[in-house]
Coordinates of C-alpha atoms and ligand atoms in Angstrom, one line a residue:
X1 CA 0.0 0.0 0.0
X2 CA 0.8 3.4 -0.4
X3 CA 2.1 5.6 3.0
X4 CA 2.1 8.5 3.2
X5 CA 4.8 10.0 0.7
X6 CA 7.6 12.8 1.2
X7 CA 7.6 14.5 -1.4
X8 CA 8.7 18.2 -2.1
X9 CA 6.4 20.8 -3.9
X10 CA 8.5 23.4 -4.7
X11 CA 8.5 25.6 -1.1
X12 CA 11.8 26.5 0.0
X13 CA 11.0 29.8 0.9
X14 CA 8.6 30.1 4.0
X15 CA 7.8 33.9 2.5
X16 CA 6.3 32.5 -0.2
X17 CA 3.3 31.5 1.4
X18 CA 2.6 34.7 2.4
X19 CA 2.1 35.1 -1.6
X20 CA -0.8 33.1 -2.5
X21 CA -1.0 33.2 -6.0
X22 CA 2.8 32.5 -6.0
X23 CA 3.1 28.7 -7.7
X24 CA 5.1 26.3 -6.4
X25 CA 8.4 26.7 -9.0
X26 CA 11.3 24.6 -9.5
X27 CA 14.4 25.8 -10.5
X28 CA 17.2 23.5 -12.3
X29 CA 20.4 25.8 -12.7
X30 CA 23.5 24.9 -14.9
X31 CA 22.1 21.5 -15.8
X32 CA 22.9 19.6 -19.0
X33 CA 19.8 19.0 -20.9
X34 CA 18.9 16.1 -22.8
X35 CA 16.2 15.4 -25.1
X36 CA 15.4 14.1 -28.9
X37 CA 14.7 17.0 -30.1
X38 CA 17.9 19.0 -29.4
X39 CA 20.1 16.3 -28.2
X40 CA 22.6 17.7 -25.3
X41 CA 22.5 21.4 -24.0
X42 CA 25.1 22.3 -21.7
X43 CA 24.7 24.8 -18.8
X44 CA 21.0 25.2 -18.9
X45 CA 18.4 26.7 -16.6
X46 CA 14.9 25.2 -16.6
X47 CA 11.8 26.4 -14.6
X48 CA 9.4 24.7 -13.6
X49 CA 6.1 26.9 -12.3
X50 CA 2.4 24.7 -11.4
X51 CA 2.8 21.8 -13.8
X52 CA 4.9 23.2 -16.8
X53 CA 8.3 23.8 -17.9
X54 CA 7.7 27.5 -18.3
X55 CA 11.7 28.4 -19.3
X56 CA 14.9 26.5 -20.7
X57 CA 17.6 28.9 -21.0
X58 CA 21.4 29.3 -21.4
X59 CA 20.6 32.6 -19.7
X60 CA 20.6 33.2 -16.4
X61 CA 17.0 32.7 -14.7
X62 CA 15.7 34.6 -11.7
X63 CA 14.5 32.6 -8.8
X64 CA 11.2 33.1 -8.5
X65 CA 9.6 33.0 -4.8
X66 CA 8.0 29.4 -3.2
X67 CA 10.8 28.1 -5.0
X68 CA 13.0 24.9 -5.0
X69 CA 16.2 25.5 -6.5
X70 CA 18.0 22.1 -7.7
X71 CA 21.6 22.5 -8.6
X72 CA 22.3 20.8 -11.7
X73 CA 26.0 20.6 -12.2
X74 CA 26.8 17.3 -13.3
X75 CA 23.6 16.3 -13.9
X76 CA 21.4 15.2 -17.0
X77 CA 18.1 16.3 -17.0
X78 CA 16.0 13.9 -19.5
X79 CA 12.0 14.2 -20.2
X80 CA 10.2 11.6 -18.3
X81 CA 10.4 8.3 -19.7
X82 CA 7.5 6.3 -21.1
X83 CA 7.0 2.2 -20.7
X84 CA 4.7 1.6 -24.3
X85 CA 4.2 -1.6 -23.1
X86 CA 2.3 -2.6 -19.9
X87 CA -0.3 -5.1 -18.0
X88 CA -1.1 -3.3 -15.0
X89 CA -3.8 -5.5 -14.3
X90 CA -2.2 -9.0 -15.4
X91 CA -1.0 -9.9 -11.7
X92 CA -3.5 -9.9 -8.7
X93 CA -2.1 -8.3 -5.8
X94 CA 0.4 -5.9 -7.7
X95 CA -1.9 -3.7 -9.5
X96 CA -1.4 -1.6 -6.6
X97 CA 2.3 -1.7 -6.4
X98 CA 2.7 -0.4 -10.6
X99 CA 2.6 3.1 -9.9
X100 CA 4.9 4.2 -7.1
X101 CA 7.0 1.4 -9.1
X102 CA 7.1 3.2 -11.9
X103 CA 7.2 7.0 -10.9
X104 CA 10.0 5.4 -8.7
X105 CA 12.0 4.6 -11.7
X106 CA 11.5 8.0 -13.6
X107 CA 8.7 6.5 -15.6
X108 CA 5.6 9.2 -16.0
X109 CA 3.9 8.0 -18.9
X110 CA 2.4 4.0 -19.7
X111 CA 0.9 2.5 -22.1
X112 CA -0.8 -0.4 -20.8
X113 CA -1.9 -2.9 -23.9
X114 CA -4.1 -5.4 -22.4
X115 CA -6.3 -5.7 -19.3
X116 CA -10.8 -6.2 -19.1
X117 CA -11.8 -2.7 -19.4
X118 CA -14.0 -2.7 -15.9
X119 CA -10.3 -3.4 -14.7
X120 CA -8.2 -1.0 -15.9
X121 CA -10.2 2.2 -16.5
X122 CA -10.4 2.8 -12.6
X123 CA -6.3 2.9 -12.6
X124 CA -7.1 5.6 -15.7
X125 CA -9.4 7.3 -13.9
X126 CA -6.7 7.6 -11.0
X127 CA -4.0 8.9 -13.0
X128 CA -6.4 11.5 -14.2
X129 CA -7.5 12.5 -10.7
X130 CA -3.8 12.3 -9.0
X131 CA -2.0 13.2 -11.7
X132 CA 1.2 14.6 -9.6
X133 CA 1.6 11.0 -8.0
X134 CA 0.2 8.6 -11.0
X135 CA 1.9 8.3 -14.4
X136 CA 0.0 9.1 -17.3
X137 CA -1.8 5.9 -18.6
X138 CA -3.2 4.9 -22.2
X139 CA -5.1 2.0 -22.4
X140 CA -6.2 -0.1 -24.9
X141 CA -8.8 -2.4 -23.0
X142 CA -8.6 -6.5 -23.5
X143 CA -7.0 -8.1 -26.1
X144 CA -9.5 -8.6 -29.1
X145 CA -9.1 -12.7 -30.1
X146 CA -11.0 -15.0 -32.0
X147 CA -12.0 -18.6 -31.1
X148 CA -10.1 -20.3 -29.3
X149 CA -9.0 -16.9 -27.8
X150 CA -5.5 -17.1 -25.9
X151 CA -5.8 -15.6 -22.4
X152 CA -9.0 -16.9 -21.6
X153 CA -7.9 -17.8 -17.9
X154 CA -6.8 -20.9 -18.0
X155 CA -3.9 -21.6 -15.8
X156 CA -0.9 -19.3 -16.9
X157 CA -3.0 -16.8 -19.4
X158 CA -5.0 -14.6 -17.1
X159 CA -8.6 -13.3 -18.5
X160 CA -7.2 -10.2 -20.3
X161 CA -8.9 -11.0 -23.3
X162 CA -12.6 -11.5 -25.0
X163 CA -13.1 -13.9 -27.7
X164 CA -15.0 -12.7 -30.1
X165 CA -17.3 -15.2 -32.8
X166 CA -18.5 -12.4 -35.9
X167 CA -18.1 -9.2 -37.1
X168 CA -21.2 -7.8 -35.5
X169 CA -19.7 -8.8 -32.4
X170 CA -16.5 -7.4 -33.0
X171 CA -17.8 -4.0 -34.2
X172 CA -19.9 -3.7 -31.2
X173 CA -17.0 -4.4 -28.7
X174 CA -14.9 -1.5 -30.6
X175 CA -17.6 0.7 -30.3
X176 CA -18.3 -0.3 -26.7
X177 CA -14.6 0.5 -25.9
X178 CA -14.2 3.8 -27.7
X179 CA -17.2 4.7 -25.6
X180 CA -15.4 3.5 -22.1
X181 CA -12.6 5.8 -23.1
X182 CA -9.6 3.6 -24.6
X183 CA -7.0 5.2 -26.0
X184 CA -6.0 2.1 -28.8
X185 CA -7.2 -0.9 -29.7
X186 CA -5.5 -4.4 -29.3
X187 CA -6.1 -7.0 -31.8
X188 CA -4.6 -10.6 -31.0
X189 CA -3.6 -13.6 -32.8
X190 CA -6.6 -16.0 -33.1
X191 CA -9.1 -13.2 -35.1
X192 CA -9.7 -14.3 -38.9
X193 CA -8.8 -11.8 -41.2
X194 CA -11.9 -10.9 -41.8
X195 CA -12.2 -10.0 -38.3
X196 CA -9.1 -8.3 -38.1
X197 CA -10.3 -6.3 -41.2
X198 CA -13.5 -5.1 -39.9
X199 CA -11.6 -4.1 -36.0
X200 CA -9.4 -2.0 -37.9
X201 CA -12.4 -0.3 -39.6
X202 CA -14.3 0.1 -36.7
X203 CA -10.9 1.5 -35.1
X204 CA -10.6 4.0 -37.7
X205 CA -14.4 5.3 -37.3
X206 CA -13.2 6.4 -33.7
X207 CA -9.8 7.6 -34.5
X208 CA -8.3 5.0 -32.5
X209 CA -5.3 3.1 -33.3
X210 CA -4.7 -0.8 -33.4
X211 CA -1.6 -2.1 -32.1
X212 CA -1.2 -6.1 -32.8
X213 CA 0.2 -9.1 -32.1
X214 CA -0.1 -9.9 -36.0
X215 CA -2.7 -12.8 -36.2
X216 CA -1.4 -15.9 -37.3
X217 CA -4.1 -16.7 -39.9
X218 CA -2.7 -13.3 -42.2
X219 CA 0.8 -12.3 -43.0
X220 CA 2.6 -9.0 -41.4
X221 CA 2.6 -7.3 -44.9
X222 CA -0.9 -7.6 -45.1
X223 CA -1.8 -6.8 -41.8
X224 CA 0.1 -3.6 -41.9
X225 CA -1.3 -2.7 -45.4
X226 CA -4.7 -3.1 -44.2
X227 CA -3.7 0.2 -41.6
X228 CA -2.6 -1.9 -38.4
X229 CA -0.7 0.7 -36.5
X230 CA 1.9 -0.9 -34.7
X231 CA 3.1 -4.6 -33.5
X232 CA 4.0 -5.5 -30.8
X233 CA 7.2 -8.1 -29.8
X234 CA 8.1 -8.7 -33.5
X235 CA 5.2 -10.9 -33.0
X236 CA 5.0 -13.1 -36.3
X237 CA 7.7 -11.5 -38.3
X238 CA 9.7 -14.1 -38.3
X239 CA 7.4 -16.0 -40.0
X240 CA 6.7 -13.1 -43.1
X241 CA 10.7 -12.6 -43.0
X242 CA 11.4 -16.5 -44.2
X243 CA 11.9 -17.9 -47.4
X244 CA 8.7 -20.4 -46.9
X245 CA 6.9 -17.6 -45.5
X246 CA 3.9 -18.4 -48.3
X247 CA 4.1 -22.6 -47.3
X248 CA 4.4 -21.3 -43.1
X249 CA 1.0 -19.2 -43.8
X250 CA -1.1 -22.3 -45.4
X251 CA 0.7 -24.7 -43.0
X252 CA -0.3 -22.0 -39.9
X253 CA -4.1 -21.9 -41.7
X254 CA -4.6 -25.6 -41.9
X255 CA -3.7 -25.5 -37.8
X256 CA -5.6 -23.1 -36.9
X257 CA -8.6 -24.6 -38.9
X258 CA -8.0 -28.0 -36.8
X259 CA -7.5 -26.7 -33.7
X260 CA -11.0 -24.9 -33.1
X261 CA -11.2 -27.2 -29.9
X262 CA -8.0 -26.8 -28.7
X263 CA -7.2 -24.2 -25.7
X264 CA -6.2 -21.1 -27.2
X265 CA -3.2 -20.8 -25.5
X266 CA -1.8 -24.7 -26.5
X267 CA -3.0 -23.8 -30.0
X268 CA -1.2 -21.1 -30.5
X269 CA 1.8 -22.6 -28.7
X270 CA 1.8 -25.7 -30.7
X271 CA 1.8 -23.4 -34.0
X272 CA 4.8 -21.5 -32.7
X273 CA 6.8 -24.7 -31.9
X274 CA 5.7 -25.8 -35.3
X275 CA 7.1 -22.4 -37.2
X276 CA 9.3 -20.6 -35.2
X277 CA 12.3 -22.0 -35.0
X278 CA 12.2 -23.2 -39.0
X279 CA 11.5 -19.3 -39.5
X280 CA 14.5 -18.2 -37.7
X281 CA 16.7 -20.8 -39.8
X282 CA 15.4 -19.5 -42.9
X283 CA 15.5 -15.9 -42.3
X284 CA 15.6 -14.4 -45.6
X285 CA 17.7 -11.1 -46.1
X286 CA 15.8 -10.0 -49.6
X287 CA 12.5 -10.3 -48.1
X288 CA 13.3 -8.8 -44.9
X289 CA 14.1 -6.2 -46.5
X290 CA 10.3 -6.2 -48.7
X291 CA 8.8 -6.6 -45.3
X292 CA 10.9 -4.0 -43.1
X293 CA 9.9 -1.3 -46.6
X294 CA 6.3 -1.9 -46.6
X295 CA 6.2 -1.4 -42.8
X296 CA 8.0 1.7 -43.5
X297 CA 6.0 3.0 -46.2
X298 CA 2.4 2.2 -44.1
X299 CA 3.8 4.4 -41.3
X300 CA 3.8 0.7 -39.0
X301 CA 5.4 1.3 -35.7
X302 CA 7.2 -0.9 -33.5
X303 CA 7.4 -2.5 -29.9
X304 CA 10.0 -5.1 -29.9
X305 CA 10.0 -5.7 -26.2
X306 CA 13.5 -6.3 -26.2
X307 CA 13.8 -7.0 -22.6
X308 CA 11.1 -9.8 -22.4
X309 CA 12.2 -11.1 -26.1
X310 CA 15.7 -11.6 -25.4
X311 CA 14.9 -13.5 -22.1
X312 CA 16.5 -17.3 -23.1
X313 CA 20.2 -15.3 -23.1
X314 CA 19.6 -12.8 -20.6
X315 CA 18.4 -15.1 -17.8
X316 CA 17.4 -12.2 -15.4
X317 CA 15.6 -15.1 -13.5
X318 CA 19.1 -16.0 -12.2
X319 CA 20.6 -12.5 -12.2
X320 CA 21.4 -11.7 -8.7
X321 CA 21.4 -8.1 -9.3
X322 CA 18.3 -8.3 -10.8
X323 CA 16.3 -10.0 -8.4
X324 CA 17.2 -7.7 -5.7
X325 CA 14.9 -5.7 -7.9
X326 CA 12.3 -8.3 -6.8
X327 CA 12.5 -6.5 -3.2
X328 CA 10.4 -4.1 -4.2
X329 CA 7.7 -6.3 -5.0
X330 CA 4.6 -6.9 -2.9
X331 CA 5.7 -9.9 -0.6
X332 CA 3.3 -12.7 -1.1
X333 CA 4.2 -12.0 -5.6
X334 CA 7.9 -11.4 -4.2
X335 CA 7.4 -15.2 -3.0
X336 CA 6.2 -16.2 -6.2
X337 CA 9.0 -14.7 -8.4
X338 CA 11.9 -15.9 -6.5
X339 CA 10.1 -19.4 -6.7
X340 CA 9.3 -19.3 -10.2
X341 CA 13.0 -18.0 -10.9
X342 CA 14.7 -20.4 -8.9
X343 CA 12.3 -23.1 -11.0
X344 CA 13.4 -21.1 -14.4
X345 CA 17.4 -21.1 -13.6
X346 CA 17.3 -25.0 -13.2
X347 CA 16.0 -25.5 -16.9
X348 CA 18.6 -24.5 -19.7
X349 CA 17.6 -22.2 -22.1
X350 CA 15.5 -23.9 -24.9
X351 CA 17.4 -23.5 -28.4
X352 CA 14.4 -21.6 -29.9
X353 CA 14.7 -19.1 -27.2
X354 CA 18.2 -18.4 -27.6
X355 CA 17.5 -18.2 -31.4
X356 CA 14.8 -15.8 -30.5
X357 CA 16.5 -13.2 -28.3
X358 CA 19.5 -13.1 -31.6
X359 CA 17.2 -12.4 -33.7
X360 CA 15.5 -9.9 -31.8
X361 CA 18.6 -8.2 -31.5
X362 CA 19.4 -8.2 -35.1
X363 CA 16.5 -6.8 -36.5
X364 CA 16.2 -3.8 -33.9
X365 CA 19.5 -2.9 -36.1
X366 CA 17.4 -3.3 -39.2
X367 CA 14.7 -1.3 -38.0
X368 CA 16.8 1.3 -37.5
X369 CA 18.4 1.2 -40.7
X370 CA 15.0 1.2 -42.4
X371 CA 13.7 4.2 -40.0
X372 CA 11.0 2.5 -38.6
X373 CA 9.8 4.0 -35.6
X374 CA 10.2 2.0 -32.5
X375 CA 8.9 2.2 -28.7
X376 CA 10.7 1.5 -26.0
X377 CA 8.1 -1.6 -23.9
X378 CA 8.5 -4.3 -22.1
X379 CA 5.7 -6.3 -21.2
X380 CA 5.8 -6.0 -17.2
X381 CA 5.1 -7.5 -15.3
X382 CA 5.8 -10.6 -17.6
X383 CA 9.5 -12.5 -17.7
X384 CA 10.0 -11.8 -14.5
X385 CA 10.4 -7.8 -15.5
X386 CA 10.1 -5.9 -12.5
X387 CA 7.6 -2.8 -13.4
X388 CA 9.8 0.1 -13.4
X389 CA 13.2 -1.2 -13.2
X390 CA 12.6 -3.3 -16.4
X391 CA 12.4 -0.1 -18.7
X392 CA 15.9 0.9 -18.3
X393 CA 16.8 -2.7 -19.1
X394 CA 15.0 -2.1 -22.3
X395 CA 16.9 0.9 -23.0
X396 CA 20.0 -1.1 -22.0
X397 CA 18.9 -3.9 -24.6
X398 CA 17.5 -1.7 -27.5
X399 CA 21.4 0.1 -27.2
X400 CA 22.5 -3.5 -27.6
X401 CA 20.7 -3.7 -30.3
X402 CA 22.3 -1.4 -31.9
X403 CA 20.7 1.8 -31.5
X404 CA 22.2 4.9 -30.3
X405 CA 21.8 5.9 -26.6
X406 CA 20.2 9.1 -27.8
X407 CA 17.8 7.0 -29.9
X408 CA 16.7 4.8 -26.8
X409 CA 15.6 7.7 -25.1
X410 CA 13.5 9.4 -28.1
X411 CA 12.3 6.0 -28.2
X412 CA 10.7 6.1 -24.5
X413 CA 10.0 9.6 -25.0
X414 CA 9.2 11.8 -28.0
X415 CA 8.2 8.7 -29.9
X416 CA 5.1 7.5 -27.4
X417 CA 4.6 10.8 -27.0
X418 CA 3.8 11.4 -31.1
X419 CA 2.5 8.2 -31.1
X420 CA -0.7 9.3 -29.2
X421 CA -0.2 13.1 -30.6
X422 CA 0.8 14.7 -27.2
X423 CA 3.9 15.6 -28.6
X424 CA 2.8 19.1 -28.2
X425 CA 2.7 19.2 -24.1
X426 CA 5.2 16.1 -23.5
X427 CA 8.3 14.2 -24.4
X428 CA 10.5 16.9 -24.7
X429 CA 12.2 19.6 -22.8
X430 CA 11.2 23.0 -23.9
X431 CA 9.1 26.5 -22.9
X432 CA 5.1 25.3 -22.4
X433 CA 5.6 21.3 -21.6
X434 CA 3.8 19.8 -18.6
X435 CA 6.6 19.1 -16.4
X436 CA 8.1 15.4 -16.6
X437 CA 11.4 15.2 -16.0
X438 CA 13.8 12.6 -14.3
X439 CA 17.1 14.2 -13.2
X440 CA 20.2 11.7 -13.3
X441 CA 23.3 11.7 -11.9
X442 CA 25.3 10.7 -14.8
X443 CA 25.4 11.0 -18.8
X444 CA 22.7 8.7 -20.2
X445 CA 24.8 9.3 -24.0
X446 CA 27.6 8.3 -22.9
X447 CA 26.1 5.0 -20.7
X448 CA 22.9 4.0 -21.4
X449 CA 22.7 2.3 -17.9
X450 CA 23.0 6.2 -16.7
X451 CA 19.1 6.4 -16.9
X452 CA 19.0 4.4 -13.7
X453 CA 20.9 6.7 -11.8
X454 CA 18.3 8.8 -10.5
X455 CA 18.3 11.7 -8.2
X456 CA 15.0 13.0 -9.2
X457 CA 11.7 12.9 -10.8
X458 CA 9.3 15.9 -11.7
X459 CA 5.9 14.3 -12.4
X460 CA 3.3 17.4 -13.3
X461 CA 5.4 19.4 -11.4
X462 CA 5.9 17.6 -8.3
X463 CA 9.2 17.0 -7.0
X464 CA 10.1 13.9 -6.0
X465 CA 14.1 13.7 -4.0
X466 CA 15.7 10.6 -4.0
X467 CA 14.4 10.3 -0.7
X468 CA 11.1 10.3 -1.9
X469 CA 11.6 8.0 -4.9
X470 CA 13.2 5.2 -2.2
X471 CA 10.0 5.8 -0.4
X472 CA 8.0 5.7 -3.6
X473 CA 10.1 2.2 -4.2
X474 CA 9.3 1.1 -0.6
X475 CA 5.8 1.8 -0.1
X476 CA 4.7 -1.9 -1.9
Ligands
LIG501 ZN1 1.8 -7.8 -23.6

């Protein structure tokens, strides 16, 4: 549960409250600024009055009064960072323990892509109604699936989806869900084509975008040239990217068709073990390249989820520094991790999952190369990826990948930020932006592992001390 938290807004100056109509103001002097947009700015002041960034200067800047004045030599001030990819509601008994992790960890904005709408739009309606101690959230409601649909709460696969039988149905649940306030749509992997089809219509109607797991029964180029926004985890690219990719598609069609009775979750898995690992051996460069353009040219974004994809070579499960992350978890799923991980360290990494994480690695190079647009997410609390902390792994990984430091950080800032067309009030550091901001201790350009050494977090103008952000970390 939350306690009571210590944190600072603005007031260093008891005058000030004589001065009612005085905001509280924050004041970062000769800080080095960092964001997509302009890269690094040396020496900089930035104010902070209320909720927004009202001045970034290389000019001196006057101290206004009810003011907390942060010296910033040394330090890297970055625009808050962004998680695009989120399940606040996947784990009983944490849904409570996401936020303070992730404002904790310099994360002010989430995209959470998959939880039953009655569930997550109360944690939207909070972060609307606190927003100076909630990060922003975007939702997209339950994952849209056909029949057999996968997490359908069987043991393992939580109910954060609805399968859906016809088109009537599936218009109805759009409309339903653009009416309950999502922000995106999810599509999943069991919906026909034809389904698939008429959600992204529906979508459209409302101005919402769909973000996908591809489904298995249509290929990527396909999906994203009938107007699916973005895809998350790769998901089915390896399949479009092979050399059988036409022979994997009927063999994938014929499966699905036969498995109608099968749990959604064993069919799909079964259809993975089938094509997967085949796909990765027959990666074909020529028509990864086709793929990668056409996702380019249709404006299709991306969420590799580098952190969770990469898992079989990583092995956080038996990462000692990374499961001292795990102390921050409520203590009855704290139990439950370090069981599970102990379970997960026995087992050797299967060969498709070291295949897997390569590849994922690869093609976040190729991505880049082709200037698709990519989100920095990572699927928490899934893989044992500790909400909050698991971000900056995903920087950590997407820099592996071969992207540049500066390019990780646009991708869990400007990038979301355009993504939902906020670009105009955050993901940036300049005059008129609400005030996100994470403060670090060290240069995130020249070590990308920099963005976990945090000193301080503005969220809509509140500042949070370190102090506050361990008791943010402790309050679970
Ligand atoms: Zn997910």
């Amino acid at each position: 549960m939350i306690t009571t938290l210590v944190f600072v807004l603005g007031g260093c100056n008891d005058a000030a409250s004589e001065k009612k109509n005085e905001e509280p103001s924050i004041l970062f002097e000769s800080v080095t600024v960092i964001d997509a947009k302009s890269g690094e700015r040396a020496n900089y002041n930035v104010l902070v009055s209320g909720n927004k960034i009202i001045e970034v200067s290389d000019q001196p800047i006057e101290s206004p009064p009810n003011c907390t004045i942060v010296n910033g030599k040394g330090k890297y001030l970055i625009p808050g960072l962004w998680d695009a990819h989120v399940h606040v509601t996947f784990t009983p008994g944490l849904e409570q323990a996401m936020f303070p992790l992730f404002l904790g960890n310099g994360i002010t904005s989430i995209r959470d892509t998959g939880g039953l709408i009655n569930e997550v739009v109360p944690w939207k309606e909070k972060s609307i109604k606190e927003p100076n101690s909630s990060p922003r959230l975007f939702i997209a409601g339950p994952l849209l699936d056909g029949h057999p649909n996968v997490y359908d709460g069987s043991p393992g696969r939580p109910e954060i989806s609805v399968g859906l039988s016809s088109e009537e149905e599936a218009i109805e649940m759009v409309d339903s869900l653009a009416a309950a306030g999502v922000d995106l749509i999810k599509s999943y992997e069991m919906l026909s084509p034809k389904m698939f089809k008429t959600i992204l219509a529906t979508a459209e109607k409302h101005n919402l975008h769909v973000t996908g797991h591809v489904p298995l029964s249509i290929d990527v180029v396909e999906a994203s040239d009938a107007g699916l926004r973005s895809m998350e985890h790769l998901r089915n690219l390896e399949m479009s990217c092979s050399s059988d990719f036409d022979s994997l598609l009927q063999a994938r069609k014929q499966m699905l068709a036969q498995g109608k009775d099968y749990l959604g979750g064993t069919l799909r898995s079964e259809i993975h073990s089938a094509q997967r690992m085949h796909a990765f051996k027959t990666f074909d460069e020529q028509r990864a390249s086709k793929v990668l353009a056409a996702l380019k040219k249709n404006g299709t974004w991306q969420i590799p989820t580098t952190a969770l994809t990469t898992g079989g070579i990583n092995r956080l499960y038996e990462n000692e520094d990374w499961k001292k992350t795990f102390e921050f978890l409520p203590e009855t799923i704290r139990a439950n991790w370090i069981e599970a991980a102990n379970k997960a360290a026995e087992k050797q990494s299967s060969e498709i999952s070291v295949a897997h994480g390569k590849w994922v690695l690869k093609m976040v190079k190729k991505l880049k190369d082709s200037q698709i647009k990519v989100m920095a997410g990572t699927d928490t609390p899934i893989g044992f990826l500790t909400p909050g902390f698991s971000l900056h792994k995903e920087l950590e990984m997407l820099v592996k990948g071969g992207m540049e430091p500066l390019e990780a950080i646009e991708s869990a800032t400007l990038l979301p930020a355009q993504y939902f067309k906020v670009q105009d009030s955050i993901g940036t550091i300049e005059k008129n932006m609400i005030a996100d901001l994470v403060l670090l201790d060290a240069n995130p350009l020249s070590d990308i592992t920099n963005t976990r050494k945090i000193i301080a977090v503005v969220r809509n103008g509140s500042y949070y001390n370190r102090k506050a952000l361990d008791s943010l970390l402790n309050s679970n």
